[in-house]
Structure formats: C-alpha cells, structure tokens
Coordinates of N, CA, C and O in Angstrom, one line a residue:
M1 N -32.0 -5.4 -10.4 CA -30.9 -6.3 -10.2 C -30.6 -6.4 -8.7 O -30.9 -7.5 -8.1
L2 N -30.1 -5.4 -8.0 CA -29.9 -5.5 -6.5 C -31.2 -5.1 -5.9 O -31.6 -3.9 -6.0
T3 N -31.9 -6.0 -5.3 CA -33.2 -5.6 -4.6 C -33.2 -6.0 -3.2 O -32.5 -7.0 -2.8
W4 N -33.9 -5.2 -2.4 CA -34.0 -5.5 -1.0 C -35.1 -6.5 -0.8 O -36.2 -6.3 -1.3
R5 N -34.9 -7.6 -0.2 CA -35.9 -8.6 0.0 C -36.5 -8.6 1.3 O -37.7 -9.1 1.4
N6 N -35.9 -8.2 2.3 CA -36.4 -8.3 3.7 C -36.4 -6.9 4.4 O -35.3 -6.3 4.5
I7 N -37.5 -6.4 4.8 CA -37.5 -5.1 5.5 C -38.3 -5.4 6.8 O -39.4 -6.0 6.8
D8 N -37.6 -5.1 7.9 CA -38.2 -5.2 9.2 C -39.3 -4.0 9.3 O -38.9 -2.9 9.4
R9 N -40.5 -4.4 9.2 CA -41.6 -3.3 9.1 C -41.7 -2.5 10.4 O -42.0 -1.3 10.3
A10 N -41.4 -3.1 11.6 CA -41.4 -2.3 12.8 C -40.4 -1.2 12.9 O -40.7 -0.1 13.2
S11 N -39.2 -1.5 12.5 CA -38.1 -0.5 12.6 C -37.8 0.2 11.3 O -37.2 1.2 11.3
G12 N -38.3 -0.4 10.2 CA -38.0 0.2 8.9 C -36.6 -0.1 8.4 O -36.1 0.5 7.4
V13 N -35.8 -0.9 9.2 CA -34.5 -1.2 8.8 C -34.4 -2.3 7.8 O -35.1 -3.3 7.9
T14 N -33.7 -2.1 6.7 CA -33.5 -3.0 5.7 C -32.5 -4.0 6.0 O -31.4 -3.6 6.4
E15 N -32.8 -5.3 5.9 CA -31.8 -6.3 6.1 C -31.1 -6.5 4.7 O -31.7 -6.3 3.7
Y16 N -29.8 -6.9 4.8 CA -29.1 -7.1 3.5 C -29.5 -8.4 2.9 O -29.6 -9.4 3.5
P17 N -29.8 -8.2 1.6 CA -30.3 -9.4 0.9 C -29.1 -10.3 0.5 O -28.0 -9.9 0.6
Y18 N -29.5 -11.5 0.1 CA -28.5 -12.4 -0.4 C -28.3 -11.9 -1.9 O -29.1 -12.0 -2.7
V19 N -27.1 -11.4 -2.1 CA -26.7 -10.9 -3.5 C -25.5 -11.8 -3.8 O -24.6 -11.8 -3.1
T20 N -25.6 -12.4 -5.0 CA -24.4 -13.2 -5.4 C -23.3 -12.3 -5.8 O -23.5 -11.1 -6.1
D21 N -22.1 -12.8 -5.8 CA -20.9 -12.1 -6.2 C -21.1 -11.7 -7.6 O -20.7 -10.6 -8.0
D22 N -21.6 -12.5 -8.5 CA -21.8 -12.2 -9.9 C -22.7 -10.9 -10.0 O -22.4 -10.0 -10.8
E23 N -23.8 -10.9 -9.3 CA -24.7 -9.7 -9.3 C -24.0 -8.4 -8.8 O -24.1 -7.4 -9.4
L24 N -23.2 -8.6 -7.8 CA -22.5 -7.4 -7.2 C -21.4 -6.9 -8.2 O -21.2 -5.7 -8.4
V25 N -20.6 -7.8 -8.7 CA -19.6 -7.4 -9.7 C -20.2 -6.7 -10.9 O -19.7 -5.6 -11.3
L26 N -21.3 -7.2 -11.4 CA -22.0 -6.6 -12.5 C -22.5 -5.2 -12.1 O -22.4 -4.2 -12.8
A27 N -23.1 -5.1 -10.9 CA -23.6 -3.8 -10.4 C -22.5 -2.8 -10.3 O -22.7 -1.6 -10.7
I28 N -21.4 -3.2 -9.7 CA -20.3 -2.2 -9.5 C -19.7 -1.9 -10.9 O -19.4 -0.7 -11.1
R29 N -19.6 -2.8 -11.8 CA -19.0 -2.5 -13.1 C -19.9 -1.5 -13.8 O -19.5 -0.5 -14.4
T30 N -21.2 -1.6 -13.7 CA -22.2 -0.7 -14.3 C -22.1 0.7 -13.6 O -22.1 1.7 -14.2
H31 N -22.0 0.6 -12.2 CA -21.9 1.8 -11.4 C -20.7 2.7 -11.8 O -20.8 3.9 -11.7
V32 N -19.6 2.1 -12.2 CA -18.4 2.9 -12.5 C -18.1 3.1 -13.9 O -17.2 3.8 -14.3
A33 N -19.0 2.6 -14.8 CA -18.9 2.7 -16.2 C -18.7 4.2 -16.6 O -19.5 5.1 -16.1
G34 N -17.8 4.5 -17.4 CA -17.6 5.9 -17.9 C -16.9 6.8 -17.0 O -16.7 8.0 -17.2
R35 N -16.3 6.3 -15.9 CA -15.6 7.1 -14.9 C -14.1 7.2 -15.2 O -13.4 7.8 -14.4
G36 N -13.7 6.5 -16.2 CA -12.2 6.6 -16.6 C -11.3 5.9 -15.6 O -10.2 6.3 -15.5
L37 N -11.8 4.8 -15.0 CA -11.0 4.1 -14.1 C -9.9 3.2 -14.9 O -10.1 3.0 -16.1
P38 N -8.9 2.8 -14.2 CA -7.9 2.0 -14.9 C -8.5 0.7 -15.4 O -9.5 0.2 -14.8
D39 N -7.9 0.0 -16.3 CA -8.3 -1.3 -16.8 C -8.2 -2.3 -15.6 O -7.5 -2.0 -14.6
P40 N -8.9 -3.4 -15.7 CA -8.7 -4.4 -14.6 C -7.3 -4.8 -14.4 O -6.5 -4.8 -15.4
A41 N -6.9 -5.3 -13.2 CA -5.6 -5.8 -13.0 C -5.4 -7.2 -13.6 O -6.4 -7.8 -14.0
S42 N -4.2 -7.7 -13.6 CA -4.0 -9.0 -14.1 C -3.9 -10.0 -13.0 O -3.7 -9.6 -11.8
A43 N -4.1 -11.2 -13.3 CA -4.0 -12.3 -12.3 C -2.6 -12.3 -11.7 O -2.4 -12.6 -10.5
D44 N -1.6 -12.0 -12.5 CA -0.2 -11.9 -12.0 C -0.1 -10.8 -10.9 O 0.6 -11.0 -9.9
D45 N -0.8 -9.7 -11.2 CA -0.7 -8.6 -10.2 C -1.4 -9.0 -8.9 O -0.8 -8.7 -7.8
V46 N -2.5 -9.7 -8.9 CA -3.1 -10.2 -7.7 C -2.2 -11.2 -7.0 O -2.0 -11.1 -5.8
A47 N -1.7 -12.1 -7.7 CA -0.8 -13.1 -7.1 C 0.4 -12.5 -6.5 O 0.9 -12.9 -5.4
A48 N 1.0 -11.5 -7.1 CA 2.2 -10.8 -6.6 C 1.8 -10.1 -5.2 O 2.6 -10.2 -4.3
F49 N 0.7 -9.5 -5.2 CA 0.3 -8.8 -3.9 C 0.0 -9.8 -2.8 O 0.3 -9.6 -1.7
E50 N -0.7 -10.9 -3.2 CA -0.9 -11.9 -2.2 C 0.4 -12.5 -1.6 O 0.4 -12.8 -0.4
R51 N 1.4 -12.6 -2.4 CA 2.7 -13.0 -1.9 C 3.3 -12.0 -0.9 O 3.8 -12.3 0.1
V52 N 3.1 -10.7 -1.2 CA 3.5 -9.6 -0.3 C 2.8 -9.7 1.1 O 3.4 -9.7 2.1
V53 N 1.5 -9.9 1.0 CA 0.7 -10.0 2.3 C 0.8 -11.3 3.0 O 0.8 -11.4 4.2
G54 N 1.0 -12.4 2.2 CA 1.1 -13.7 2.8 C -0.2 -14.4 3.1 O -0.3 -15.4 3.8
H55 N -1.3 -13.8 2.5 CA -2.6 -14.4 2.6 C -3.3 -14.2 1.2 O -3.0 -13.2 0.5
S56 N -4.2 -15.1 0.9 CA -5.0 -14.9 -0.3 C -6.0 -13.7 -0.1 O -6.5 -13.5 0.9
M57 N -6.2 -13.1 -1.2 CA -7.2 -12.0 -1.3 C -8.6 -12.5 -1.1 O -8.9 -13.6 -1.7
P58 N -9.5 -11.9 -0.4 CA -10.9 -12.3 -0.4 C -11.4 -12.4 -1.8 O -11.1 -11.5 -2.6
E59 N -12.2 -13.4 -2.2 CA -12.6 -13.7 -3.5 C -13.3 -12.5 -4.2 O -13.1 -12.2 -5.3
L60 N -14.2 -11.8 -3.4 CA -14.9 -10.7 -4.0 C -14.0 -9.6 -4.4 O -14.1 -9.0 -5.4
L61 N -13.0 -9.3 -3.5 CA -12.1 -8.2 -3.8 C -11.2 -8.6 -5.1 O -11.0 -7.8 -5.9
R62 N -10.8 -9.9 -5.1 CA -10.1 -10.4 -6.3 C -10.9 -10.1 -7.6 O -10.4 -9.6 -8.5
R63 N -12.2 -10.5 -7.5 CA -13.0 -10.3 -8.7 C -13.1 -8.8 -9.1 O -13.2 -8.4 -10.2
M64 N -13.2 -7.9 -8.1 CA -13.3 -6.5 -8.3 C -12.1 -6.0 -9.1 O -12.2 -5.3 -10.1
Y65 N -10.9 -6.4 -8.6 CA -9.7 -6.0 -9.3 C -9.6 -6.6 -10.7 O -9.1 -6.0 -11.6
L66 N -10.0 -7.9 -10.8 CA -9.8 -8.6 -12.1 C -10.9 -8.3 -13.1 O -10.7 -8.4 -14.3
E67 N -12.1 -7.9 -12.6 CA -13.2 -7.8 -13.6 C -13.8 -6.4 -13.6 O -14.6 -6.1 -14.5
V68 N -13.4 -5.5 -12.7 CA -14.0 -4.1 -12.7 C -12.9 -3.1 -13.0 O -12.9 -2.5 -14.1
A69 N -11.9 -2.9 -12.1 CA -10.9 -2.0 -12.4 C -9.7 -2.2 -11.4 O -9.9 -2.8 -10.3
N70 N -8.5 -1.8 -11.8 CA -7.4 -1.9 -10.9 C -7.4 -0.6 -10.0 O -6.5 0.2 -10.1
G71 N -8.4 -0.5 -9.2 CA -8.5 0.5 -8.2 C -9.5 1.6 -8.7 O -9.9 1.6 -9.8
G72 N -9.8 2.5 -7.7 CA -10.7 3.6 -8.0 C -12.2 3.4 -7.8 O -12.9 4.3 -7.8
F73 N -12.6 2.2 -7.6 CA -14.0 1.9 -7.3 C -14.3 2.1 -5.8 O -13.4 2.0 -5.0
G74 N -15.5 2.4 -5.4 CA -15.9 2.6 -4.0 C -15.9 4.1 -3.7 O -15.4 4.9 -4.5
P75 N -16.6 4.5 -2.7 CA -16.8 6.0 -2.4 C -15.5 6.7 -2.0 O -15.4 7.9 -2.2
W76 N -14.5 5.9 -1.5 CA -13.2 6.6 -1.3 C -12.1 6.1 -2.2 O -11.0 6.3 -2.0
E77 N -12.5 5.4 -3.2 CA -11.6 4.9 -4.3 C -10.6 3.9 -3.7 O -9.6 4.4 -3.2
V78 N -10.8 2.7 -3.9 CA -9.9 1.6 -3.5 C -8.6 1.8 -4.2 O -8.5 2.2 -5.3
A79 N -7.5 1.6 -3.4 CA -6.1 1.7 -3.9 C -5.9 0.7 -5.0 O -6.4 -0.4 -5.0
S80 N -5.1 1.1 -6.0 CA -4.7 0.2 -7.1 C -3.8 -0.9 -6.7 O -3.0 -0.7 -5.7
L81 N -3.8 -2.0 -7.3 CA -2.8 -3.1 -7.0 C -1.4 -2.7 -7.5 O -0.4 -3.1 -6.9
T82 N -1.4 -2.0 -8.6 CA -0.1 -1.6 -9.2 C -0.2 -0.1 -9.5 O -1.3 0.5 -9.6
D83 N 0.9 0.5 -9.8 CA 0.9 1.9 -10.1 C 0.4 2.1 -11.5 O 1.0 1.8 -12.5
T84 N -0.9 2.6 -11.5 CA -1.6 2.8 -12.8 C -1.4 4.2 -13.3 O -1.9 4.6 -14.4
G85 N -0.7 5.1 -12.5 CA -0.6 6.5 -12.9 C -1.8 7.3 -12.3 O -1.7 8.5 -12.2
D86 N -2.8 6.6 -11.8 CA -3.9 7.2 -11.1 C -3.8 6.9 -9.6 O -4.0 5.8 -9.2
W87 N -3.4 7.9 -8.8 CA -3.2 7.6 -7.4 C -4.6 7.8 -6.7 O -5.2 8.9 -6.8
F88 N -5.1 6.8 -6.1 CA -6.3 6.8 -5.4 C -6.1 7.0 -3.9 O -7.0 6.8 -3.1
S89 N -4.9 7.3 -3.5 CA -4.5 7.5 -2.1 C -3.2 8.3 -2.1 O -2.8 8.7 -3.1
D90 N -2.6 8.4 -0.9 CA -1.3 9.1 -0.8 C -0.2 8.1 -1.3 O 1.0 8.5 -1.3
C91 N -0.6 6.9 -1.7 CA 0.4 5.9 -2.2 C 0.1 5.6 -3.7 O -1.1 5.6 -4.1
A92 N 1.1 5.2 -4.4 CA 1.0 4.9 -5.8 C 0.2 3.6 -6.0 O -0.5 3.4 -7.0
D93 N 0.3 2.7 -5.0 CA -0.4 1.4 -5.1 C -0.6 0.8 -3.7 O -0.1 1.3 -2.7
I94 N -1.3 -0.3 -3.7 CA -1.7 -0.9 -2.4 C -0.5 -1.5 -1.7 O -0.4 -1.6 -0.5
T95 N 0.5 -2.0 -2.5 CA 1.8 -2.5 -1.9 C 2.5 -1.4 -1.1 O 2.9 -1.6 0.1
M96 N 2.5 -0.2 -1.6 CA 3.2 0.9 -0.9 C 2.4 1.2 0.4 O 3.0 1.4 1.4
A97 N 1.1 1.2 0.3 CA 0.2 1.5 1.5 C 0.4 0.4 2.5 O 0.6 0.6 3.7
Y98 N 0.5 -0.9 2.1 CA 0.6 -2.0 3.0 C 2.0 -1.9 3.7 O 2.1 -2.1 4.9
R99 N 3.0 -1.7 2.9 CA 4.3 -1.6 3.6 C 4.4 -0.4 4.5 O 5.2 -0.4 5.5
G100 N 3.7 0.7 4.3 CA 3.6 1.8 5.2 C 3.0 1.5 6.5 O 3.3 2.1 7.5
F101 N 2.1 0.4 6.5 CA 1.5 0.0 7.7 C 2.1 -1.3 8.3 O 1.6 -1.8 9.2
A102 N 3.2 -1.7 7.7 CA 3.7 -3.1 8.0 C 4.3 -3.3 9.4 O 4.9 -4.3 9.7
D103 N 4.2 -2.4 10.3 CA 4.7 -2.5 11.6 C 3.7 -3.4 12.4 O 2.5 -3.0 12.5
P104 N 4.1 -4.5 12.9 CA 3.2 -5.4 13.6 C 2.5 -4.8 14.9 O 1.5 -5.2 15.3
D105 N 3.1 -3.7 15.4 CA 2.4 -3.0 16.5 C 1.2 -2.2 16.0 O 0.4 -1.7 16.8
R106 N 1.2 -1.9 14.7 CA 0.1 -1.1 14.1 C -1.0 -2.0 13.6 O -2.2 -1.8 13.8
L107 N -0.7 -3.0 12.8 CA -1.6 -3.9 12.1 C -1.3 -5.4 12.3 O -0.1 -5.7 12.1
P108 N -2.2 -6.2 12.6 CA -2.0 -7.7 12.5 C -1.7 -8.1 11.1 O -2.2 -7.5 10.1
P109 N -0.8 -9.1 10.9 CA -0.6 -9.6 9.5 C -1.9 -10.0 8.9 O -2.8 -10.6 9.5
G110 N -2.0 -9.6 7.6 CA -3.2 -9.9 6.8 C -4.3 -8.8 6.8 O -5.2 -8.9 6.0
I111 N -4.1 -7.8 7.6 CA -5.0 -6.6 7.5 C -4.3 -5.7 6.6 O -3.2 -5.2 6.8
V112 N -5.1 -5.3 5.5 CA -4.5 -4.5 4.4 C -5.2 -3.2 4.3 O -6.5 -3.1 4.2
P113 N -4.5 -2.1 4.2 CA -5.1 -0.8 3.9 C -5.7 -0.8 2.5 O -5.0 -1.1 1.5
L114 N -6.9 -0.4 2.4 CA -7.7 -0.5 1.1 C -8.1 0.8 0.6 O -8.0 1.1 -0.6
M115 N -8.6 1.7 1.4 CA -9.2 3.0 1.0 C -8.7 4.1 1.9 O -9.0 4.1 3.1
D116 N -8.0 5.0 1.3 CA -7.5 6.2 2.0 C -8.7 7.2 2.1 O -9.2 7.7 1.1
R117 N -9.1 7.5 3.4 CA -10.2 8.4 3.6 C -9.7 9.8 3.9 O -10.5 10.7 4.2
G118 N -8.4 10.1 3.9 CA -7.9 11.4 4.2 C -7.7 11.6 5.6 O -8.2 10.8 6.5
C119 N -6.9 12.6 6.0 CA -6.6 12.9 7.4 C -6.1 11.7 8.2 O -6.5 11.5 9.4
A120 N -5.3 10.9 7.6 CA -4.7 9.7 8.2 C -5.7 8.6 8.5 O -5.3 7.6 9.1
M121 N -6.9 8.6 8.0 CA -7.9 7.6 8.2 C -7.9 6.7 7.0 O -7.8 7.1 5.8
W122 N -8.1 5.4 7.3 CA -8.1 4.4 6.2 C -9.2 3.4 6.5 O -9.5 3.1 7.7
T123 N -9.8 2.8 5.5 CA -10.6 1.6 5.6 C -9.7 0.5 5.2 O -9.0 0.5 4.2
L124 N -9.7 -0.6 6.0 CA -8.8 -1.7 5.8 C -9.6 -3.0 5.6 O -10.8 -3.0 6.0
I125 N -9.0 -4.0 5.0 CA -9.7 -5.3 4.7 C -8.9 -6.4 5.2 O -7.7 -6.4 5.2
D126 N -9.6 -7.4 5.8 CA -8.9 -8.5 6.4 C -8.8 -9.7 5.4 O -9.8 -10.3 5.0
F127 N -7.6 -9.9 4.9 CA -7.3 -11.0 4.0 C -7.5 -12.4 4.7 O -7.5 -13.4 4.0
R128 N -7.5 -12.4 6.0 CA -7.6 -13.7 6.7 C -9.1 -14.2 6.7 O -9.3 -15.3 7.2
T129 N -10.0 -13.4 6.3 CA -11.4 -13.8 6.3 C -11.9 -13.9 4.9 O -11.6 -13.1 4.0
A130 N -12.7 -14.9 4.6 CA -13.2 -15.2 3.3 C -14.1 -14.1 2.7 O -14.1 -13.8 1.5
D131 N -14.8 -13.4 3.6 CA -15.8 -12.4 3.2 C -15.2 -11.0 3.2 O -15.8 -10.0 2.9
G132 N -13.9 -10.9 3.6 CA -13.2 -9.6 3.6 C -13.8 -8.6 4.6 O -14.3 -7.5 4.2
Q133 N -13.7 -9.0 5.8 CA -14.2 -8.1 6.9 C -13.4 -6.8 6.9 O -12.2 -6.8 6.7
L134 N -14.2 -5.7 7.1 CA -13.5 -4.4 7.0 C -13.2 -3.9 8.4 O -13.8 -4.3 9.4
W135 N -12.1 -3.1 8.5 CA -11.6 -2.5 9.7 C -11.5 -1.0 9.5 O -11.4 -0.5 8.3
D136 N -11.4 -0.3 10.5 CA -11.2 1.2 10.5 C -9.9 1.5 11.1 O -9.5 0.9 12.1
W137 N -9.2 2.4 10.5 CA -7.9 3.0 11.0 C -8.2 4.5 11.2 O -8.3 5.2 10.2
D138 N -8.3 5.0 12.4 CA -8.6 6.4 12.6 C -7.8 6.9 13.9 O -8.4 6.8 15.0
P139 N -6.6 7.3 13.7 CA -5.8 7.8 14.8 C -6.3 9.1 15.4 O -5.9 9.5 16.5
N140 N -7.2 9.7 14.7 CA -7.8 11.0 15.1 C -8.8 10.9 16.3 O -9.0 11.8 17.0
L141 N -9.3 9.7 16.4 CA -10.3 9.4 17.5 C -9.6 9.4 18.9 O -10.3 9.7 19.9
C142 N -8.4 9.0 18.9 CA -7.7 8.9 20.2 C -6.2 8.9 20.0 O -5.6 9.9 20.2
C143 N -5.6 7.8 19.6 CA -4.2 7.7 19.5 C -3.8 6.5 18.5 O -4.7 5.7 18.2
I144 N -2.6 6.4 18.2 CA -2.2 5.3 17.3 C -2.5 3.9 17.9 O -2.9 3.0 17.3
Q145 N -2.3 3.8 19.2 CA -2.5 2.5 19.9 C -3.9 2.1 19.8 O -4.2 0.9 19.7
H146 N -4.9 3.0 19.7 CA -6.3 2.6 19.6 C -6.9 3.0 18.2 O -8.1 3.1 18.1
A147 N -6.1 3.2 17.2 CA -6.6 3.6 15.9 C -7.3 2.5 15.1 O -8.2 2.8 14.4
L148 N -6.9 1.2 15.4 CA -7.5 0.1 14.7 C -8.7 -0.4 15.4 O -8.7 -0.7 16.6
A149 N -9.8 -0.7 14.6 CA -11.0 -1.3 15.2 C -11.8 -2.0 14.1 O -11.9 -1.5 13.0
P150 N -12.3 -3.2 14.5 CA -13.1 -3.9 13.5 C -14.4 -3.2 13.2 O -15.0 -2.5 14.1
L151 N -15.0 -3.3 12.0 CA -16.2 -2.7 11.7 C -17.4 -3.7 11.7 O -18.5 -3.3 11.7
G152 N -17.1 -5.0 11.7 CA -18.2 -6.0 11.6 C -19.0 -5.9 10.3 O -20.2 -6.1 10.3
Q153 N -18.3 -5.5 9.3 CA -19.0 -5.4 8.0 C -18.1 -6.0 6.9 O -16.9 -5.6 6.8
P154 N -18.7 -6.9 6.1 CA -17.9 -7.5 5.0 C -17.9 -6.6 3.8 O -18.7 -5.7 3.7
L155 N -16.9 -6.8 2.9 CA -16.8 -6.1 1.7 C -18.1 -6.0 0.9 O -18.5 -5.0 0.4
A156 N -18.8 -7.2 0.8 CA -20.0 -7.2 0.0 C -21.1 -6.2 0.5 O -21.8 -5.6 -0.3
Q157 N -21.2 -6.2 1.8 CA -22.2 -5.2 2.4 C -21.8 -3.8 2.1 O -22.6 -3.0 1.7
W158 N -20.5 -3.5 2.2 CA -20.0 -2.1 2.0 C -20.3 -1.8 0.5 O -20.7 -0.7 0.2
L159 N -20.0 -2.7 -0.4 CA -20.2 -2.4 -1.9 C -21.7 -2.3 -2.2 O -22.1 -1.5 -3.0
T160 N -22.5 -3.1 -1.5 CA -23.9 -3.1 -1.8 C -24.5 -1.7 -1.3 O -25.3 -1.1 -2.0
D161 N -24.0 -1.2 -0.2 CA -24.5 0.1 0.3 C -24.1 1.2 -0.7 O -24.9 2.0 -1.1
W162 N -22.8 1.1 -1.2 CA -22.4 2.1 -2.2 C -23.2 2.0 -3.5 O -23.6 3.0 -4.0
A163 N -23.4 0.8 -4.0 CA -24.2 0.6 -5.2 C -25.6 1.2 -5.1 O -26.2 1.6 -6.1
H164 N -26.1 1.2 -3.9 CA -27.5 1.7 -3.6 C -27.5 3.2 -3.3 O -28.5 3.7 -2.8
G165 N -26.3 3.8 -3.4 CA -26.3 5.2 -3.2 C -26.2 5.6 -1.7 O -26.6 6.7 -1.3
K166 N -25.8 4.7 -0.9 CA -25.7 4.9 0.5 C -24.2 4.8 1.0 O -23.9 4.0 1.9
P167 N -23.3 5.5 0.4 CA -21.9 5.4 0.8 C -21.8 5.9 2.3 O -22.5 6.9 2.6
H168 N -20.9 5.3 3.0 CA -20.7 5.8 4.3 C -19.9 7.1 4.3 O -18.9 7.1 3.6
E169 N -20.3 8.1 5.1 CA -19.5 9.3 5.2 C -19.1 9.5 6.6 O -19.9 9.2 7.5
G170 N -18.0 10.1 6.9 CA -17.6 10.4 8.2 C -17.2 9.2 9.0 O -16.9 8.1 8.5
P171 N -17.1 9.4 10.4 CA -16.7 8.2 11.2 C -17.7 7.1 11.1 O -18.9 7.3 10.9
Y172 N -17.2 5.9 11.3 CA -18.1 4.7 11.3 C -18.9 4.7 12.5 O -18.4 4.8 13.6
P173 N -20.3 4.6 12.4 CA -21.2 4.7 13.5 C -21.0 3.5 14.5 O -21.3 3.6 15.7
H174 N -20.6 2.3 14.0 CA -20.5 1.1 14.8 C -19.1 0.8 15.3 O -18.9 -0.3 15.8
R175 N -18.2 1.7 15.1 CA -16.8 1.5 15.4 C -16.7 1.4 16.9 O -17.3 2.1 17.7
V176 N -15.9 0.4 17.3 CA -15.5 0.3 18.8 C -14.7 1.5 19.2 O -13.6 1.7 18.6
L177 N -15.1 2.2 20.1 CA -14.3 3.4 20.6 C -13.1 2.9 21.5 O -13.1 1.8 22.0
A178 N -12.2 3.8 21.6 CA -11.0 3.5 22.4 C -11.4 3.2 23.9 O -12.4 3.7 24.4
T179 N -10.5 2.5 24.5 CA -10.8 2.2 25.9 C -10.5 3.4 26.8 O -9.9 4.4 26.4
A180 N -10.9 3.3 28.0 CA -10.7 4.4 29.0 C -9.2 4.7 29.3 O -8.9 5.8 29.7
D181 N -8.3 3.8 29.0 CA -6.9 4.0 29.3 C -6.2 4.7 28.1 O -5.0 4.9 28.2
C182 N -6.9 5.2 27.1 CA -6.3 6.0 26.1 C -5.7 7.3 26.6 O -6.4 8.0 27.3
R183 N -4.5 7.5 26.3 CA -3.8 8.7 26.8 C -4.4 10.0 26.3 O -4.1 11.1 26.8
N184 N -5.2 10.0 25.3 CA -5.7 11.2 24.7 C -7.2 11.5 25.1 O -7.8 12.4 24.5
Q185 N -7.7 10.7 26.0 CA -9.2 11.0 26.3 C -9.3 11.9 27.4 O -8.5 12.1 28.2

C-alpha cells in the first residue's frame, strides 16, 4: 500500500512518495484498528472547532477526524475534537488546548496545539496551510519567547513516517533553535 518510490542511492535517504490522502487514511485506519480509539468525530464537531479557530482545518486532518477516530491516532495521540472521555493530553479536547494557547504572544492565530508530548511540549498544526504544516512548541529548549518553531513538515509526511514505524521521538532534529538573545542560553 504505502511504498517508497524514490531512494537516493548515494545517501540512502528515502524521499517521500506521492501518497494519496485516500491511501493514507486507509493506512492509518488499519494501523489503529483494535486500539479502542473513539469513534470518528461528526462533521458538526469539525465545523464547531473551525469556528473557534477561525480557519478551516487542513483537509487531511479533517478526514482523519471524520474517517479514523476522534483523537488518539499518531505516536503522541492527537487530541480529540470533543470530550470523548479518553483524554489524549492534559486537556479534555482540542478546544481546551487551543484556548490554553490563545494568547497572541504565544501563538499566531490559526496555529493549533494537536499533540501533547509531555513536559510542556506540543506538536502544533497550522490551519492556515492546506497541507497542515507542523510546528513545535518546546519551552524547555530556551524560554516561552522562543518555544515556537516551524518544523517544515506537513501532516501527511508525519503520518507516513508513523505508519512506516518511524515515529519521531525526542526533540525535533530540524527544529530552528532559539536565537542568541534568548535569556536562558
């Protein structure tokens, strides 16, 4: 189903294949089968959260919530759209997480906390981008002022890695580090 099509023979680095959203949704649904995740969210739940954020959800994320599960998928378990009784973060649902980050000094509008990685670290998703670019929130690297950094990775790439058994662990290797003016360096 998900196959690697291009490998740079010199470096051995695999390039990400063109995988359709249909293939990825099916792969993730298969990957989480039998894990006791909540039923998929409703279209009304998606629309309600989009109104809270003020931006449409990236299409692939919308499909994951509508066709796979209302949270719990991914190596750090994506937050649920609604309180399902299964807390996949320190928050009952993604609205609670978003409102906890709703200070414009912390996050630009449209950047949404998606996966709680523990120790105040989150993976966030950009609702302003069609492909759902991911961001890192890690105040442990320096300070709150420098906690947010783009990852340069879309949701599809992140899910593909996870489906292939290559979940990211620990700090993101390509994260932009804090500037020299960070008070904690």
